[in-house]
PDB file of C-alpha atoms in Angstrom:
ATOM      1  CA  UNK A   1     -74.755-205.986 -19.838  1.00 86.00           C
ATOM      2  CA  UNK A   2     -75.996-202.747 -18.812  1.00 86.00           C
ATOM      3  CA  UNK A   3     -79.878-202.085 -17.647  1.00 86.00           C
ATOM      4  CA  UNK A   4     -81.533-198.972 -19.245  1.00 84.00           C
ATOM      5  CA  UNK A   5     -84.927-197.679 -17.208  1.00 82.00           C
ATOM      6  CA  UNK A   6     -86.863-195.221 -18.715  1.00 81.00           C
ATOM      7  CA  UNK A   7     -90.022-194.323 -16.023  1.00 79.00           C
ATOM      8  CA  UNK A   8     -91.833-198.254 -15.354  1.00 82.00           C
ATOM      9  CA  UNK A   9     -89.343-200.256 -18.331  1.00 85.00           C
ATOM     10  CA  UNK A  10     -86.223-201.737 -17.918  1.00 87.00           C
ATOM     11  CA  UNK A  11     -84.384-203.130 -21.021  1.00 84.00           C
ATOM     12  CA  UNK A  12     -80.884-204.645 -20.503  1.00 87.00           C
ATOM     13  CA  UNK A  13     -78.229-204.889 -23.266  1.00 87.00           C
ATOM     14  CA  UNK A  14     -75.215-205.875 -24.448  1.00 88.00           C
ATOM     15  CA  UNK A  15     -72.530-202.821 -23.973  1.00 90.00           C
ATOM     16  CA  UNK A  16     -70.157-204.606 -26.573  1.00 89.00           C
ATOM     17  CA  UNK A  17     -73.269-203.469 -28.836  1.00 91.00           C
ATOM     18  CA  UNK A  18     -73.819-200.232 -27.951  1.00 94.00           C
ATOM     19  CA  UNK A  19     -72.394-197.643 -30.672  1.00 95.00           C
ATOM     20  CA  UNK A  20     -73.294-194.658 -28.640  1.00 96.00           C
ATOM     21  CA  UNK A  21     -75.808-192.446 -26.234  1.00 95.00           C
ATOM     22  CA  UNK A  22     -76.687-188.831 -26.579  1.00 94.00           C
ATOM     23  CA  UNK A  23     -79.399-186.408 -25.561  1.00 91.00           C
ATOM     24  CA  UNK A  24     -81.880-185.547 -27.908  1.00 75.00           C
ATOM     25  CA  UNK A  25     -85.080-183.455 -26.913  1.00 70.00           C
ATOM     26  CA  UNK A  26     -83.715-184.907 -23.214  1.00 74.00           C
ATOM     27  CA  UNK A  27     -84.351-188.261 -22.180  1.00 83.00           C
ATOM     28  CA  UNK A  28     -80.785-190.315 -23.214  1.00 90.00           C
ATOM     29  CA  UNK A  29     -81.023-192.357 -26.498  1.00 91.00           C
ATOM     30  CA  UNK A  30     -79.066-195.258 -26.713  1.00 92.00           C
ATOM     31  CA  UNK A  31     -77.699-196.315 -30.269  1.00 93.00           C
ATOM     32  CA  UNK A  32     -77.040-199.771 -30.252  1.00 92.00           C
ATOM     33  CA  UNK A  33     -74.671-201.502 -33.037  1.00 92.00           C
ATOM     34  CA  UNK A  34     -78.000-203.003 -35.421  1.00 90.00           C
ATOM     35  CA  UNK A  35     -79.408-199.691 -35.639  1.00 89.00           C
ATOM     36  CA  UNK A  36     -82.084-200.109 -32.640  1.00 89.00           C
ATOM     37  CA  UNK A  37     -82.457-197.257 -30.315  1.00 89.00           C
ATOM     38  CA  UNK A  38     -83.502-197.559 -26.441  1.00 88.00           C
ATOM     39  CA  UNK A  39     -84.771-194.137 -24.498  1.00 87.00           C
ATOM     40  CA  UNK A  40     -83.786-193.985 -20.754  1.00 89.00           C
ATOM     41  CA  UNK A  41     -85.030-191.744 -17.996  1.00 86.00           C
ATOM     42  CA  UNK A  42     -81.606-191.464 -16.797  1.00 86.00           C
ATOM     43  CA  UNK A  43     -78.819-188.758 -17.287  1.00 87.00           C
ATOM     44  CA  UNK A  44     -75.933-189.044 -18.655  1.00 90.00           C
ATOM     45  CA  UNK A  45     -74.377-188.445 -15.356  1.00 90.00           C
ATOM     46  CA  UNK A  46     -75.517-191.494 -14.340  1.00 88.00           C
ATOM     47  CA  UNK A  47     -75.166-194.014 -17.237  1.00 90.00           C
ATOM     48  CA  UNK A  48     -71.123-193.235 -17.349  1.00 92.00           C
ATOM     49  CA  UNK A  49     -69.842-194.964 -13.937  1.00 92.00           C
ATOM     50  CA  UNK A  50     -71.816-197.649 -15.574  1.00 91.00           C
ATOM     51  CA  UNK A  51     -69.510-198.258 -18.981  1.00 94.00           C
ATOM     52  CA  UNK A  52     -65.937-199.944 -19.379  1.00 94.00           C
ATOM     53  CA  UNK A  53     -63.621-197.946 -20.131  1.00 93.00           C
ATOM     54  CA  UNK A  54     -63.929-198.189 -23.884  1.00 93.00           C
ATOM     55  CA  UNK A  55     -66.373-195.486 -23.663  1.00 95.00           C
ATOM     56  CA  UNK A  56     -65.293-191.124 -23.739  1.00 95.00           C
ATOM     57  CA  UNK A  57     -67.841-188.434 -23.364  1.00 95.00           C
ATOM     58  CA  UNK A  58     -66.875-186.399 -26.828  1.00 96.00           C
ATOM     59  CA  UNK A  59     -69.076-182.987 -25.571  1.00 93.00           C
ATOM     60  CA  UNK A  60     -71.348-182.535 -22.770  1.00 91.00           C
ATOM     61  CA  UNK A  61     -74.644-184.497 -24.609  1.00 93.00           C
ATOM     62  CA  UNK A  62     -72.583-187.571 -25.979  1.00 95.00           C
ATOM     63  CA  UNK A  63     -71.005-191.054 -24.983  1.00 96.00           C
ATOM     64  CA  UNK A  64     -68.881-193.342 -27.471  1.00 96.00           C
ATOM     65  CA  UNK A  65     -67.664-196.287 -27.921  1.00 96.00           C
ATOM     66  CA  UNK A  66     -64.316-195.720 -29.022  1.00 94.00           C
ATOM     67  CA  UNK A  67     -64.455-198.991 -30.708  1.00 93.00           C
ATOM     68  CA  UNK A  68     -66.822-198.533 -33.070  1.00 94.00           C
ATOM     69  CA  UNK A  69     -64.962-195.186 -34.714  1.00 95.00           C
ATOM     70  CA  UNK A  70     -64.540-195.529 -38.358  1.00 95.00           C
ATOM     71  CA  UNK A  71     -63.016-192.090 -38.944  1.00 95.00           C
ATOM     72  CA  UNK A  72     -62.376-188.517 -37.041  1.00 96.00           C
ATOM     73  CA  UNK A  73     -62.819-185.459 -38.901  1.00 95.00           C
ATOM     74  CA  UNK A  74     -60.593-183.170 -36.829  1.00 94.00           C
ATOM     75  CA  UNK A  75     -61.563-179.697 -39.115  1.00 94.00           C
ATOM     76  CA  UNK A  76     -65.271-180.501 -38.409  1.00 95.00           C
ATOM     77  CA  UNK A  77     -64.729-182.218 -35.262  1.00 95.00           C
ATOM     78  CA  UNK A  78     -67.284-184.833 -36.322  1.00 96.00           C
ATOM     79  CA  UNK A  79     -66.558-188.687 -35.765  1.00 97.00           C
ATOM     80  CA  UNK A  80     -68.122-191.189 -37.968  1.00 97.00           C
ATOM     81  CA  UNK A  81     -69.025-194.498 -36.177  1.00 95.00           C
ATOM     82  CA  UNK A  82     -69.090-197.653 -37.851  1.00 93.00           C
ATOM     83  CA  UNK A  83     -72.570-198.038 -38.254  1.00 91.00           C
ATOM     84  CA  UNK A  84     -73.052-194.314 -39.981  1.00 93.00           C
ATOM     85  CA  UNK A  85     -74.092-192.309 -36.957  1.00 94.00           C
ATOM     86  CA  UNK A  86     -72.432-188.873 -36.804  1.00 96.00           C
ATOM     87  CA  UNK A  87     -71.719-186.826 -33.626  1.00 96.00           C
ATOM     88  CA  UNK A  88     -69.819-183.774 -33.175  1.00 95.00           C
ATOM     89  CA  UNK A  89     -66.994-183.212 -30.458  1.00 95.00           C
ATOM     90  CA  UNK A  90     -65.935-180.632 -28.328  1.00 93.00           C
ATOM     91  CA  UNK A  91     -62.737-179.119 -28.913  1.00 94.00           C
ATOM     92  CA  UNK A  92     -61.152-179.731 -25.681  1.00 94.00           C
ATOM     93  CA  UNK A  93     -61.811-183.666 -26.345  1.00 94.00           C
ATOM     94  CA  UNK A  94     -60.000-183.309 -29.426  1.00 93.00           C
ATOM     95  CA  UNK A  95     -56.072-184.597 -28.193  1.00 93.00           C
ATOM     96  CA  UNK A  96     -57.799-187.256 -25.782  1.00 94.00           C
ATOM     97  CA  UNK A  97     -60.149-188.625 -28.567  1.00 94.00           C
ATOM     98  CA  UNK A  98     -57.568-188.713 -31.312  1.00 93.00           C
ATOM     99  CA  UNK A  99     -54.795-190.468 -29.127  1.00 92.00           C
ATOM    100  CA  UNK A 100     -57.364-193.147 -27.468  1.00 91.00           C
ATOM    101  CA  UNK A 101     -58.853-193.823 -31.071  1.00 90.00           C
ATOM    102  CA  UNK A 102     -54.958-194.493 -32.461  1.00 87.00           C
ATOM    103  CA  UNK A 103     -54.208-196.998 -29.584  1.00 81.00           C
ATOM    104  CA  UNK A 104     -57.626-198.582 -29.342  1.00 61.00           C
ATOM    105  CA  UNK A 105     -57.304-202.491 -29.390  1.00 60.00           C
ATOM    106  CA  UNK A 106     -58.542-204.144 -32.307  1.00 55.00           C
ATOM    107  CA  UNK A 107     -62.259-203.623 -32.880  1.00 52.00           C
ATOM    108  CA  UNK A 108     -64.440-206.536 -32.169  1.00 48.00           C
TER     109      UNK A 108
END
């Protein structure tokens, strides 16, 4: 479980549903798994001590969970999550996504 605050709210969830987070228009979005989003008042910088390691910062505004990949487009540098979210990568995460995604334990 992780807790997210945003300003006087604190929602915990399940990590082994959460798909991804990203900045968007600043405060963190979390995507969870059934499509429900949580905002949090916290940075990224914080929220990352906070996940197992199943989850890589792909660019400088974006967590995954490398467990929930369904494909990497390495000529776009876009990876496809399971539940149809998008997110583009940085191209110096490019090596270290592609070799955690091919040795990633079976998806639960």
């Amino acid at each position: 479980m992780i807790v997210i605050k945003n300003k006087n709210l604190l929602t915990s969830v399940r990590v082994s549903q959460l798909s991804a987070i990203a900045v968007k228009d600043r405060p963190c979005t979390f995507f969870m798994d059934s499509g429900e989003t949580f905002r949090s008042s916290e940075n990224l910088k914080e929220i990352e001590p906070k996940l197992p390691p199943y989850f890589m910062r792909i660019d400088r505004d974006c967590i995954i969970n490398i467990r929930r990949i369904k494909q990497i487009d390495i000529k776009k540098r876009e990876v496809e999550l399971i539940n149809g979210l998008t997110f583009g990568f940085s191209r110096r995460t490019t090596k270290p996504l592609v070799a955690r995604f091919t040795r990633v334990p079976e998806k639960q």
